[in-house]
Structure formats: C-alpha cells, structure tokens
Amino acid sequence: GTIPSHGKGIRVGQFAELPRTYSQNDVNTFGTLIGDFNPVHFPASTNDNSRHNNDEKQQLPIYEKPIVHGILLSSLFSTIFGTLIPGCIYRSQSLKFHRPVYVDEEVYGRVVVKRVRQINSTRSGGGVLCTCATTVNKLGNLGGENNNTISDTNDKEDDVLFISGEAQVWLPGVT
C-alpha cells in the first residue's frame, strides 16, 4: 500500500491492504467470544437439526460452507489502521454486506483515504481526522456474476466485493 507508516504525510488516494483467510477455528473462537452461535457459522452434519428454527418449524438458510461473521471480517480495517498507524483512534465505521465469505476463503481488507482534515485542538493535542473507504474483497470472479466492483475504492477489475463502508480514524499528533 501507499499509506505511510505512522500516518506522517497521509494524503487522499493512498491505500493499504491486508490479506486474510479465516479458518473454522477462527470462526468458532469468535462465535464463542461474542456468544453468536448462529448455525450459518458452523458446519452442518447430517444428524444435526440446529439449522432449523424449531420454534417456527422453518428451515434456516443453508450455505455451501459455514460463513465468516461479518463483524469478524470488518475487523480487518481496525487491524490495518492499528498496525500501520499505532495510536490511531477508530471513530466510526459504516458497513454494507454484499455477499457471504466462507470459511477458508482468502479475502483482503482494503482502506483508501478519501478525506484528510487537520484538527488543531489544545484539548486533544490535534492531529488528523482521516475518512477512508473500506472494502473486503476477493481476487477473481464468481462465475460471471455482477461482482459489485467499486472503482473508486478498488482498482482490481476482477475483484469480488463482499463488504463496503466508510471509516473515520483520528491520528493524534499527525500533521
């Protein structure tokens, strides 16, 4: 990517990326940590009725493989910011989920700087408020589907879009 380490000299158009593949163990650990045991995140067995809502006798959606929690995927953005710019403060994040990401599917998080605003404050010490487009993508094509590629946040034509949004991050002390 092109976002400078520690955010010094950050400018509109710069970007950073982080590849990641989530295992079933990652999904199980996250689900346990947050108490989310939605059966779409866990493997179905032929003798398992957990994919049915027994109260309403209605079958829940069955996916080809367990899907990764969307919020776990979106943590890629915080990882990018926190690793690249230690001490930054996440202010906000919007998310739109376009399609599921399956366990063991390689994806990458991408942030693209859209706005940079200098903050001069004696109380906070000043810094930069940075607004970034955020996406989770996968290289390649999903069998000719409309991949929802967003050209201003993603410069790889054949990428598949899974999550899009916008983040605001404060970089204290950065000028």
Short mmCIF file of N, CA and C in Angstrom, two decimals:
data_model
loop_
_atom_site.label_atom_id
_atom_site.label_comp_id
_atom_site.label_asym_id
_atom_site.label_seq_id
_atom_site.Cartn_x
_atom_site.Cartn_y
_atom_site.Cartn_z
N GLY A 1 0.82 -1.19 0.00
CA GLY A 1 0.00 0.00 0.00
C GLY A 1 0.86 1.26 0.00
N THR A 2 0.17 2.38 0.02
CA THR A 2 0.88 3.66 -0.06
C THR A 2 0.68 4.54 1.17
N ILE A 3 -0.16 4.11 2.13
CA ILE A 3 -0.33 4.90 3.34
C ILE A 3 0.98 4.82 4.13
N PRO A 4 1.55 5.97 4.48
CA PRO A 4 2.85 5.95 5.17
C PRO A 4 2.74 5.43 6.60
N SER A 5 3.78 4.74 7.04
CA SER A 5 3.85 4.25 8.41
C SER A 5 3.70 5.41 9.38
N HIS A 6 2.93 5.21 10.43
CA HIS A 6 2.63 6.20 11.46
C HIS A 6 1.82 7.38 10.92
N GLY A 7 1.34 7.31 9.66
CA GLY A 7 0.45 8.32 9.11
C GLY A 7 1.08 9.63 8.72
N LYS A 8 2.36 9.79 8.90
CA LYS A 8 3.04 11.05 8.55
C LYS A 8 2.95 11.27 7.05
N GLY A 9 2.35 12.40 6.65
CA GLY A 9 2.21 12.71 5.23
C GLY A 9 1.05 12.01 4.55
N ILE A 10 0.07 11.55 5.30
CA ILE A 10 -1.08 10.85 4.71
C ILE A 10 -1.84 11.79 3.78
N ARG A 11 -2.25 11.25 2.61
CA ARG A 11 -2.92 12.05 1.58
C ARG A 11 -4.08 11.27 0.96
N VAL A 12 -5.00 12.01 0.38
CA VAL A 12 -6.13 11.42 -0.34
C VAL A 12 -5.59 10.54 -1.47
N GLY A 13 -6.20 9.37 -1.63
CA GLY A 13 -5.83 8.43 -2.69
C GLY A 13 -4.89 7.33 -2.22
N GLN A 14 -4.23 7.53 -1.08
CA GLN A 14 -3.35 6.47 -0.58
C GLN A 14 -4.19 5.30 -0.07
N PHE A 15 -3.59 4.11 -0.06
CA PHE A 15 -4.34 2.92 0.35
C PHE A 15 -3.44 1.95 1.11
N ALA A 16 -4.10 1.00 1.76
CA ALA A 16 -3.41 -0.11 2.42
C ALA A 16 -4.29 -1.35 2.31
N GLU A 17 -3.67 -2.52 2.24
CA GLU A 17 -4.40 -3.79 2.11
C GLU A 17 -3.82 -4.82 3.07
N LEU A 18 -4.68 -5.78 3.45
CA LEU A 18 -4.26 -6.87 4.31
C LEU A 18 -5.00 -8.14 3.90
N PRO A 19 -4.28 -9.18 3.43
CA PRO A 19 -4.93 -10.44 3.07
C PRO A 19 -5.22 -11.27 4.32
N ARG A 20 -6.25 -12.10 4.24
CA ARG A 20 -6.59 -12.95 5.38
C ARG A 20 -7.46 -14.10 4.93
N THR A 21 -7.24 -15.26 5.52
CA THR A 21 -8.11 -16.42 5.36
C THR A 21 -8.55 -16.83 6.75
N TYR A 22 -9.85 -16.93 6.96
CA TYR A 22 -10.38 -17.30 8.27
C TYR A 22 -10.69 -18.79 8.29
N SER A 23 -10.17 -19.49 9.29
CA SER A 23 -10.40 -20.93 9.45
C SER A 23 -11.68 -21.16 10.26
N GLN A 24 -12.14 -22.40 10.28
CA GLN A 24 -13.30 -22.72 11.11
C GLN A 24 -12.98 -22.47 12.58
N ASN A 25 -11.74 -22.72 12.98
CA ASN A 25 -11.33 -22.46 14.36
C ASN A 25 -11.45 -20.97 14.69
N ASP A 26 -11.05 -20.09 13.75
CA ASP A 26 -11.21 -18.64 13.95
C ASP A 26 -12.68 -18.28 14.18
N VAL A 27 -13.54 -18.83 13.34
CA VAL A 27 -14.98 -18.54 13.42
C VAL A 27 -15.56 -19.09 14.72
N ASN A 28 -15.17 -20.31 15.11
CA ASN A 28 -15.64 -20.91 16.36
C ASN A 28 -15.21 -20.05 17.56
N THR A 29 -13.95 -19.65 17.56
CA THR A 29 -13.42 -18.84 18.67
C THR A 29 -14.16 -17.51 18.77
N PHE A 30 -14.34 -16.85 17.62
CA PHE A 30 -15.05 -15.56 17.61
C PHE A 30 -16.50 -15.74 18.07
N GLY A 31 -17.17 -16.76 17.54
CA GLY A 31 -18.56 -17.02 17.92
C GLY A 31 -18.70 -17.27 19.41
N THR A 32 -17.77 -18.03 19.98
CA THR A 32 -17.77 -18.29 21.42
C THR A 32 -17.51 -17.01 22.20
N LEU A 33 -16.53 -16.22 21.76
CA LEU A 33 -16.17 -14.97 22.44
C LEU A 33 -17.35 -14.01 22.54
N ILE A 34 -18.10 -13.87 21.44
CA ILE A 34 -19.20 -12.91 21.44
C ILE A 34 -20.58 -13.54 21.71
N GLY A 35 -20.62 -14.87 21.82
CA GLY A 35 -21.89 -15.55 22.11
C GLY A 35 -22.80 -15.68 20.91
N ASP A 36 -22.24 -15.65 19.70
CA ASP A 36 -23.05 -15.78 18.47
C ASP A 36 -22.93 -17.22 17.96
N PHE A 37 -23.97 -18.01 18.19
CA PHE A 37 -23.96 -19.41 17.78
C PHE A 37 -24.93 -19.66 16.63
N ASN A 38 -25.13 -18.63 15.79
CA ASN A 38 -25.98 -18.78 14.61
C ASN A 38 -25.44 -19.96 13.80
N PRO A 39 -26.29 -20.92 13.47
CA PRO A 39 -25.81 -22.13 12.79
C PRO A 39 -25.20 -21.88 11.40
N VAL A 40 -25.42 -20.71 10.80
CA VAL A 40 -24.80 -20.47 9.48
C VAL A 40 -23.28 -20.35 9.59
N HIS A 41 -22.76 -20.19 10.81
CA HIS A 41 -21.33 -20.04 11.01
C HIS A 41 -20.63 -21.37 11.33
N PHE A 42 -21.39 -22.45 11.43
CA PHE A 42 -20.83 -23.72 11.86
C PHE A 42 -21.19 -24.82 10.87
N PRO A 43 -20.33 -25.83 10.74
CA PRO A 43 -20.60 -26.91 9.78
C PRO A 43 -21.89 -27.65 10.13
N ALA A 44 -22.65 -27.99 9.11
CA ALA A 44 -23.87 -28.78 9.31
C ALA A 44 -23.49 -30.25 9.23
N SER A 45 -24.07 -31.06 10.08
CA SER A 45 -23.88 -32.50 9.96
C SER A 45 -25.21 -33.10 9.55
N THR A 46 -25.17 -34.27 9.00
CA THR A 46 -26.41 -34.89 8.50
C THR A 46 -27.39 -35.19 9.62
N ASN A 47 -26.91 -35.34 10.87
CA ASN A 47 -27.80 -35.63 12.00
C ASN A 47 -28.09 -34.40 12.85
N ASP A 48 -27.78 -33.24 12.34
CA ASP A 48 -27.88 -32.00 13.12
C ASP A 48 -29.13 -31.23 12.73
N ASN A 49 -29.99 -30.99 13.68
CA ASN A 49 -31.19 -30.20 13.42
C ASN A 49 -31.00 -28.74 13.79
N SER A 50 -29.77 -28.33 14.10
CA SER A 50 -29.55 -26.96 14.56
C SER A 50 -29.76 -25.93 13.45
N ARG A 51 -29.85 -26.36 12.23
CA ARG A 51 -30.10 -25.42 11.15
C ARG A 51 -31.59 -25.22 10.91
N HIS A 52 -32.40 -25.70 11.81
CA HIS A 52 -33.84 -25.50 11.74
C HIS A 52 -34.27 -24.68 12.94
N ASN A 53 -35.17 -23.75 12.72
CA ASN A 53 -35.72 -22.98 13.82
C ASN A 53 -36.89 -23.79 14.35
N ASN A 54 -36.67 -24.53 15.42
CA ASN A 54 -37.67 -25.46 15.93
C ASN A 54 -38.92 -24.76 16.44
N ASP A 55 -38.79 -23.49 16.88
CA ASP A 55 -39.96 -22.77 17.37
C ASP A 55 -40.95 -22.48 16.25
N GLU A 56 -40.46 -22.18 15.08
CA GLU A 56 -41.33 -21.81 13.98
C GLU A 56 -41.41 -22.90 12.91
N LYS A 57 -40.69 -23.99 13.10
CA LYS A 57 -40.67 -25.11 12.14
C LYS A 57 -40.30 -24.63 10.74
N GLN A 58 -39.40 -23.67 10.69
CA GLN A 58 -38.98 -23.10 9.42
C GLN A 58 -37.49 -23.36 9.24
N GLN A 59 -37.11 -23.86 8.08
CA GLN A 59 -35.70 -24.16 7.84
C GLN A 59 -34.92 -22.86 7.61
N LEU A 60 -33.75 -22.78 8.26
CA LEU A 60 -32.86 -21.64 8.08
C LEU A 60 -32.08 -21.80 6.80
N PRO A 61 -31.52 -20.71 6.27
CA PRO A 61 -30.74 -20.82 5.03
C PRO A 61 -29.55 -21.75 5.20
N ILE A 62 -29.30 -22.54 4.20
CA ILE A 62 -28.14 -23.44 4.19
C ILE A 62 -27.16 -22.88 3.17
N TYR A 63 -25.94 -22.65 3.61
CA TYR A 63 -24.88 -22.18 2.73
C TYR A 63 -23.98 -23.35 2.40
N GLU A 64 -23.23 -23.22 1.30
CA GLU A 64 -22.37 -24.32 0.87
C GLU A 64 -21.31 -24.67 1.90
N LYS A 65 -20.88 -23.69 2.66
CA LYS A 65 -19.92 -23.88 3.75
C LYS A 65 -20.30 -22.90 4.85
N PRO A 66 -19.75 -23.08 6.05
CA PRO A 66 -20.00 -22.09 7.09
C PRO A 66 -19.51 -20.71 6.65
N ILE A 67 -20.25 -19.67 7.03
CA ILE A 67 -19.85 -18.31 6.66
C ILE A 67 -19.16 -17.63 7.83
N VAL A 68 -18.23 -16.76 7.49
CA VAL A 68 -17.49 -16.00 8.50
C VAL A 68 -18.37 -14.86 8.98
N HIS A 69 -18.36 -14.61 10.29
CA HIS A 69 -19.12 -13.49 10.86
C HIS A 69 -18.71 -12.20 10.14
N GLY A 70 -19.67 -11.40 9.72
CA GLY A 70 -19.37 -10.14 9.04
C GLY A 70 -18.56 -9.18 9.89
N ILE A 71 -18.85 -9.16 11.18
CA ILE A 71 -18.11 -8.25 12.06
C ILE A 71 -16.67 -8.72 12.23
N LEU A 72 -16.44 -10.01 12.22
CA LEU A 72 -15.06 -10.52 12.26
C LEU A 72 -14.31 -10.08 11.01
N LEU A 73 -14.96 -10.17 9.86
CA LEU A 73 -14.34 -9.71 8.60
C LEU A 73 -14.02 -8.22 8.66
N SER A 74 -14.94 -7.44 9.19
CA SER A 74 -14.73 -5.99 9.22
C SER A 74 -13.62 -5.59 10.19
N SER A 75 -13.20 -6.49 11.06
CA SER A 75 -12.08 -6.18 11.96
C SER A 75 -10.77 -6.04 11.18
N LEU A 76 -10.76 -6.46 9.92
CA LEU A 76 -9.57 -6.23 9.08
C LEU A 76 -9.23 -4.75 9.01
N PHE A 77 -10.24 -3.88 9.00
CA PHE A 77 -10.00 -2.44 8.87
C PHE A 77 -9.26 -1.91 10.11
N SER A 78 -9.73 -2.31 11.29
CA SER A 78 -9.08 -1.90 12.52
C SER A 78 -7.65 -2.43 12.58
N THR A 79 -7.46 -3.65 12.11
CA THR A 79 -6.11 -4.23 12.08
C THR A 79 -5.19 -3.43 11.17
N ILE A 80 -5.68 -3.05 10.01
CA ILE A 80 -4.87 -2.25 9.08
C ILE A 80 -4.48 -0.93 9.73
N PHE A 81 -5.46 -0.21 10.28
CA PHE A 81 -5.18 1.09 10.88
C PHE A 81 -4.25 0.95 12.08
N GLY A 82 -4.57 0.05 12.99
CA GLY A 82 -3.82 -0.08 14.23
C GLY A 82 -2.40 -0.58 14.03
N THR A 83 -2.17 -1.39 13.01
CA THR A 83 -0.83 -1.89 12.72
C THR A 83 0.00 -0.86 11.99
N LEU A 84 -0.61 -0.19 11.04
CA LEU A 84 0.11 0.78 10.21
C LEU A 84 0.32 2.11 10.94
N ILE A 85 -0.67 2.49 11.76
CA ILE A 85 -0.62 3.78 12.44
C ILE A 85 -0.88 3.56 13.93
N PRO A 86 0.11 3.04 14.66
CA PRO A 86 -0.09 2.78 16.09
C PRO A 86 -0.53 4.05 16.82
N GLY A 87 -1.50 3.90 17.71
CA GLY A 87 -2.01 5.03 18.48
C GLY A 87 -3.21 5.71 17.84
N CYS A 88 -3.58 5.30 16.62
CA CYS A 88 -4.76 5.91 15.99
C CYS A 88 -6.01 5.49 16.76
N ILE A 89 -7.04 6.30 16.64
CA ILE A 89 -8.30 6.06 17.35
C ILE A 89 -9.42 5.90 16.32
N TYR A 90 -10.06 4.74 16.33
CA TYR A 90 -11.19 4.46 15.44
C TYR A 90 -12.39 5.28 15.92
N ARG A 91 -12.95 6.13 15.06
CA ARG A 91 -14.07 6.99 15.45
C ARG A 91 -15.42 6.43 15.01
N SER A 92 -15.49 5.91 13.77
CA SER A 92 -16.76 5.37 13.29
C SER A 92 -16.51 4.45 12.11
N GLN A 93 -17.52 3.61 11.81
CA GLN A 93 -17.43 2.69 10.68
C GLN A 93 -18.84 2.38 10.21
N SER A 94 -19.11 2.55 8.92
CA SER A 94 -20.37 2.07 8.34
C SER A 94 -20.04 0.82 7.54
N LEU A 95 -21.00 -0.09 7.43
CA LEU A 95 -20.77 -1.35 6.72
C LEU A 95 -21.99 -1.72 5.89
N LYS A 96 -21.73 -2.25 4.71
CA LYS A 96 -22.77 -2.87 3.89
C LYS A 96 -22.24 -4.24 3.48
N PHE A 97 -23.03 -5.28 3.77
CA PHE A 97 -22.63 -6.64 3.46
C PHE A 97 -23.27 -7.06 2.13
N HIS A 98 -22.43 -7.37 1.15
CA HIS A 98 -22.92 -7.69 -0.20
C HIS A 98 -23.13 -9.18 -0.43
N ARG A 99 -22.27 -10.01 0.14
CA ARG A 99 -22.38 -11.47 -0.02
C ARG A 99 -21.55 -12.12 1.08
N PRO A 100 -21.84 -13.39 1.37
CA PRO A 100 -21.10 -14.06 2.45
C PRO A 100 -19.67 -14.43 2.03
N VAL A 101 -18.80 -14.48 3.03
CA VAL A 101 -17.45 -15.02 2.87
C VAL A 101 -17.45 -16.35 3.60
N TYR A 102 -16.98 -17.39 2.93
CA TYR A 102 -16.97 -18.72 3.52
C TYR A 102 -15.65 -19.00 4.24
N VAL A 103 -15.73 -19.89 5.21
CA VAL A 103 -14.54 -20.34 5.92
C VAL A 103 -13.52 -20.84 4.89
N ASP A 104 -12.26 -20.55 5.11
CA ASP A 104 -11.12 -20.95 4.26
C ASP A 104 -11.07 -20.24 2.91
N GLU A 105 -11.84 -19.17 2.75
CA GLU A 105 -11.82 -18.38 1.52
C GLU A 105 -10.88 -17.19 1.73
N GLU A 106 -9.89 -17.02 0.86
CA GLU A 106 -8.95 -15.92 1.01
C GLU A 106 -9.57 -14.61 0.53
N VAL A 107 -9.52 -13.61 1.38
CA VAL A 107 -10.03 -12.27 1.08
C VAL A 107 -8.96 -11.25 1.48
N TYR A 108 -9.21 -10.01 1.17
CA TYR A 108 -8.32 -8.97 1.67
C TYR A 108 -9.13 -7.73 2.02
N GLY A 109 -8.71 -7.09 3.11
CA GLY A 109 -9.29 -5.81 3.51
C GLY A 109 -8.51 -4.71 2.83
N ARG A 110 -9.20 -3.64 2.47
CA ARG A 110 -8.56 -2.52 1.78
C ARG A 110 -9.15 -1.23 2.33
N VAL A 111 -8.30 -0.28 2.64
CA VAL A 111 -8.73 1.06 3.01
C VAL A 111 -8.12 2.05 2.03
N VAL A 112 -8.93 3.01 1.59
CA VAL A 112 -8.48 4.05 0.65
C VAL A 112 -8.83 5.40 1.28
N VAL A 113 -7.84 6.26 1.41
CA VAL A 113 -8.04 7.58 2.02
C VAL A 113 -8.88 8.44 1.07
N LYS A 114 -10.02 8.94 1.60
CA LYS A 114 -10.93 9.77 0.81
C LYS A 114 -10.88 11.25 1.23
N ARG A 115 -10.68 11.52 2.53
CA ARG A 115 -10.60 12.88 3.04
C ARG A 115 -9.61 12.92 4.20
N VAL A 116 -8.90 14.05 4.29
CA VAL A 116 -7.97 14.28 5.39
C VAL A 116 -8.24 15.69 5.92
N ARG A 117 -8.49 15.79 7.21
CA ARG A 117 -8.76 17.09 7.81
C ARG A 117 -7.86 17.30 9.03
N GLN A 118 -7.09 18.37 9.01
CA GLN A 118 -6.23 18.72 10.14
C GLN A 118 -7.09 19.20 11.29
N ILE A 119 -6.81 18.71 12.50
CA ILE A 119 -7.53 19.15 13.70
C ILE A 119 -6.51 19.84 14.60
N ASN A 120 -6.80 21.09 14.91
CA ASN A 120 -5.95 21.86 15.83
C ASN A 120 -6.73 22.05 17.11
N SER A 121 -6.32 21.32 18.14
CA SER A 121 -7.03 21.39 19.41
C SER A 121 -6.04 21.28 20.55
N THR A 122 -6.12 22.23 21.47
CA THR A 122 -5.23 22.15 22.63
C THR A 122 -5.68 21.04 23.57
N ARG A 123 -6.98 20.75 23.59
CA ARG A 123 -7.51 19.71 24.48
C ARG A 123 -7.07 18.32 24.04
N SER A 124 -7.18 18.03 22.74
CA SER A 124 -6.84 16.68 22.25
C SER A 124 -5.42 16.58 21.73
N GLY A 125 -4.74 17.69 21.60
CA GLY A 125 -3.39 17.65 21.06
C GLY A 125 -3.35 17.72 19.55
N GLY A 126 -4.50 17.82 18.93
CA GLY A 126 -4.56 17.93 17.47
C GLY A 126 -4.30 16.62 16.77
N GLY A 127 -4.10 16.72 15.49
CA GLY A 127 -3.88 15.53 14.67
C GLY A 127 -4.64 15.63 13.37
N VAL A 128 -4.92 14.48 12.80
CA VAL A 128 -5.61 14.40 11.51
C VAL A 128 -6.82 13.50 11.67
N LEU A 129 -7.96 13.96 11.14
CA LEU A 129 -9.14 13.11 11.04
C LEU A 129 -9.18 12.60 9.61
N CYS A 130 -9.10 11.30 9.48
CA CYS A 130 -8.97 10.66 8.16
C CYS A 130 -10.24 9.87 7.87
N THR A 131 -10.87 10.12 6.73
CA THR A 131 -12.03 9.35 6.29
C THR A 131 -11.59 8.43 5.17
N CYS A 132 -11.90 7.14 5.31
CA CYS A 132 -11.44 6.14 4.34
C CYS A 132 -12.60 5.29 3.84
N ALA A 133 -12.57 4.95 2.56
CA ALA A 133 -13.45 3.92 2.02
C ALA A 133 -12.86 2.59 2.48
N THR A 134 -13.72 1.68 2.91
CA THR A 134 -13.27 0.38 3.39
C THR A 134 -13.98 -0.72 2.61
N THR A 135 -13.23 -1.73 2.19
CA THR A 135 -13.82 -2.86 1.48
C THR A 135 -13.15 -4.16 1.89
N VAL A 136 -13.91 -5.24 1.82
CA VAL A 136 -13.36 -6.59 1.88
C VAL A 136 -13.65 -7.19 0.52
N ASN A 137 -12.60 -7.69 -0.12
CA ASN A 137 -12.68 -8.19 -1.50
C ASN A 137 -12.01 -9.54 -1.62
N LYS A 138 -12.22 -10.15 -2.77
CA LYS A 138 -11.53 -11.37 -3.14
C LYS A 138 -11.08 -11.22 -4.58
N LEU A 139 -9.85 -11.62 -4.86
CA LEU A 139 -9.39 -11.61 -6.24
C LEU A 139 -10.17 -12.63 -7.03
N GLY A 140 -10.54 -12.27 -8.25
CA GLY A 140 -11.20 -13.24 -9.11
C GLY A 140 -12.64 -12.93 -9.39
N ASN A 141 -13.31 -13.90 -9.95
CA ASN A 141 -14.66 -13.74 -10.45
C ASN A 141 -15.52 -14.85 -9.89
N LEU A 142 -16.79 -14.58 -9.61
CA LEU A 142 -17.72 -15.59 -9.12
C LEU A 142 -18.60 -16.10 -10.26
N GLY A 143 -18.01 -16.72 -11.23
CA GLY A 143 -18.78 -17.35 -12.30
C GLY A 143 -19.62 -16.41 -13.12
N GLY A 144 -19.12 -15.21 -13.43
CA GLY A 144 -19.82 -14.29 -14.30
C GLY A 144 -20.87 -13.43 -13.61
N GLU A 145 -20.98 -13.55 -12.29
CA GLU A 145 -21.93 -12.71 -11.58
C GLU A 145 -21.51 -11.25 -11.65
N ASN A 146 -22.45 -10.36 -11.37
CA ASN A 146 -22.10 -8.96 -11.16
C ASN A 146 -21.34 -8.90 -9.83
N ASN A 147 -20.08 -8.54 -9.87
CA ASN A 147 -19.24 -8.60 -8.69
C ASN A 147 -19.31 -7.36 -7.82
N ASN A 148 -20.13 -6.37 -8.21
CA ASN A 148 -20.26 -5.13 -7.44
C ASN A 148 -18.92 -4.45 -7.20
N THR A 149 -18.07 -4.44 -8.21
CA THR A 149 -16.79 -3.76 -8.06
C THR A 149 -17.02 -2.27 -7.96
N ILE A 150 -16.35 -1.64 -7.02
CA ILE A 150 -16.47 -0.19 -6.82
C ILE A 150 -15.15 0.42 -7.25
N SER A 151 -15.15 1.13 -8.38
CA SER A 151 -13.91 1.57 -8.99
C SER A 151 -13.13 2.58 -8.17
N ASP A 152 -13.80 3.44 -7.39
CA ASP A 152 -13.03 4.44 -6.66
C ASP A 152 -12.42 3.91 -5.36
N THR A 153 -12.78 2.71 -4.95
CA THR A 153 -12.19 2.13 -3.75
C THR A 153 -11.39 0.88 -4.07
N ASN A 154 -11.42 0.45 -5.30
CA ASN A 154 -10.85 -0.84 -5.64
C ASN A 154 -10.35 -0.78 -7.08
N ASP A 155 -9.07 -0.94 -7.29
CA ASP A 155 -8.54 -0.80 -8.64
C ASP A 155 -8.26 -2.13 -9.33
N LYS A 156 -8.74 -3.21 -8.79
CA LYS A 156 -8.55 -4.53 -9.39
C LYS A 156 -9.85 -4.95 -10.05
N GLU A 157 -9.90 -4.92 -11.36
CA GLU A 157 -11.15 -5.07 -12.11
C GLU A 157 -11.93 -6.35 -11.81
N ASP A 158 -11.24 -7.47 -11.62
CA ASP A 158 -11.94 -8.73 -11.44
C ASP A 158 -12.25 -9.07 -9.99
N ASP A 159 -12.02 -8.14 -9.09
CA ASP A 159 -12.27 -8.41 -7.68
C ASP A 159 -13.76 -8.56 -7.39
N VAL A 160 -14.06 -9.37 -6.39
CA VAL A 160 -15.41 -9.58 -5.91
C VAL A 160 -15.56 -8.81 -4.61
N LEU A 161 -16.61 -8.01 -4.50
CA LEU A 161 -16.85 -7.18 -3.33
C LEU A 161 -17.74 -7.92 -2.33
N PHE A 162 -17.29 -8.02 -1.08
CA PHE A 162 -18.06 -8.66 -0.03
C PHE A 162 -18.62 -7.64 0.97
N ILE A 163 -17.79 -6.67 1.36
CA ILE A 163 -18.21 -5.64 2.32
C ILE A 163 -17.71 -4.29 1.81
N SER A 164 -18.54 -3.27 1.96
CA SER A 164 -18.10 -1.91 1.66
C SER A 164 -18.56 -1.00 2.79
N GLY A 165 -17.85 0.10 2.96
CA GLY A 165 -18.23 1.03 4.00
C GLY A 165 -17.30 2.22 4.04
N GLU A 166 -17.39 2.94 5.14
CA GLU A 166 -16.55 4.12 5.34
C GLU A 166 -16.16 4.19 6.80
N ALA A 167 -14.89 4.52 7.05
CA ALA A 167 -14.39 4.65 8.42
C ALA A 167 -13.84 6.04 8.64
N GLN A 168 -13.96 6.52 9.88
CA GLN A 168 -13.29 7.74 10.31
C GLN A 168 -12.31 7.35 11.40
N VAL A 169 -11.05 7.76 11.20
CA VAL A 169 -9.98 7.43 12.13
C VAL A 169 -9.24 8.70 12.50
N TRP A 170 -9.01 8.90 13.78
CA TRP A 170 -8.25 10.05 14.26
C TRP A 170 -6.81 9.62 14.45
N LEU A 171 -5.88 10.39 13.88
CA LEU A 171 -4.46 10.15 14.01
C LEU A 171 -3.88 11.26 14.89
N PRO A 172 -3.86 11.05 16.22
CA PRO A 172 -3.39 12.10 17.12
C PRO A 172 -1.92 12.45 16.87
N GLY A 173 -1.63 13.74 16.90
CA GLY A 173 -0.25 14.19 16.75
C GLY A 173 0.29 14.20 15.34
N VAL A 174 -0.47 13.67 14.38
CA VAL A 174 -0.03 13.64 12.98
C VAL A 174 -0.36 14.98 12.32
N THR A 175 0.56 15.46 11.50
CA THR A 175 0.31 16.73 10.80
C THR A 175 0.32 16.51 9.30
#
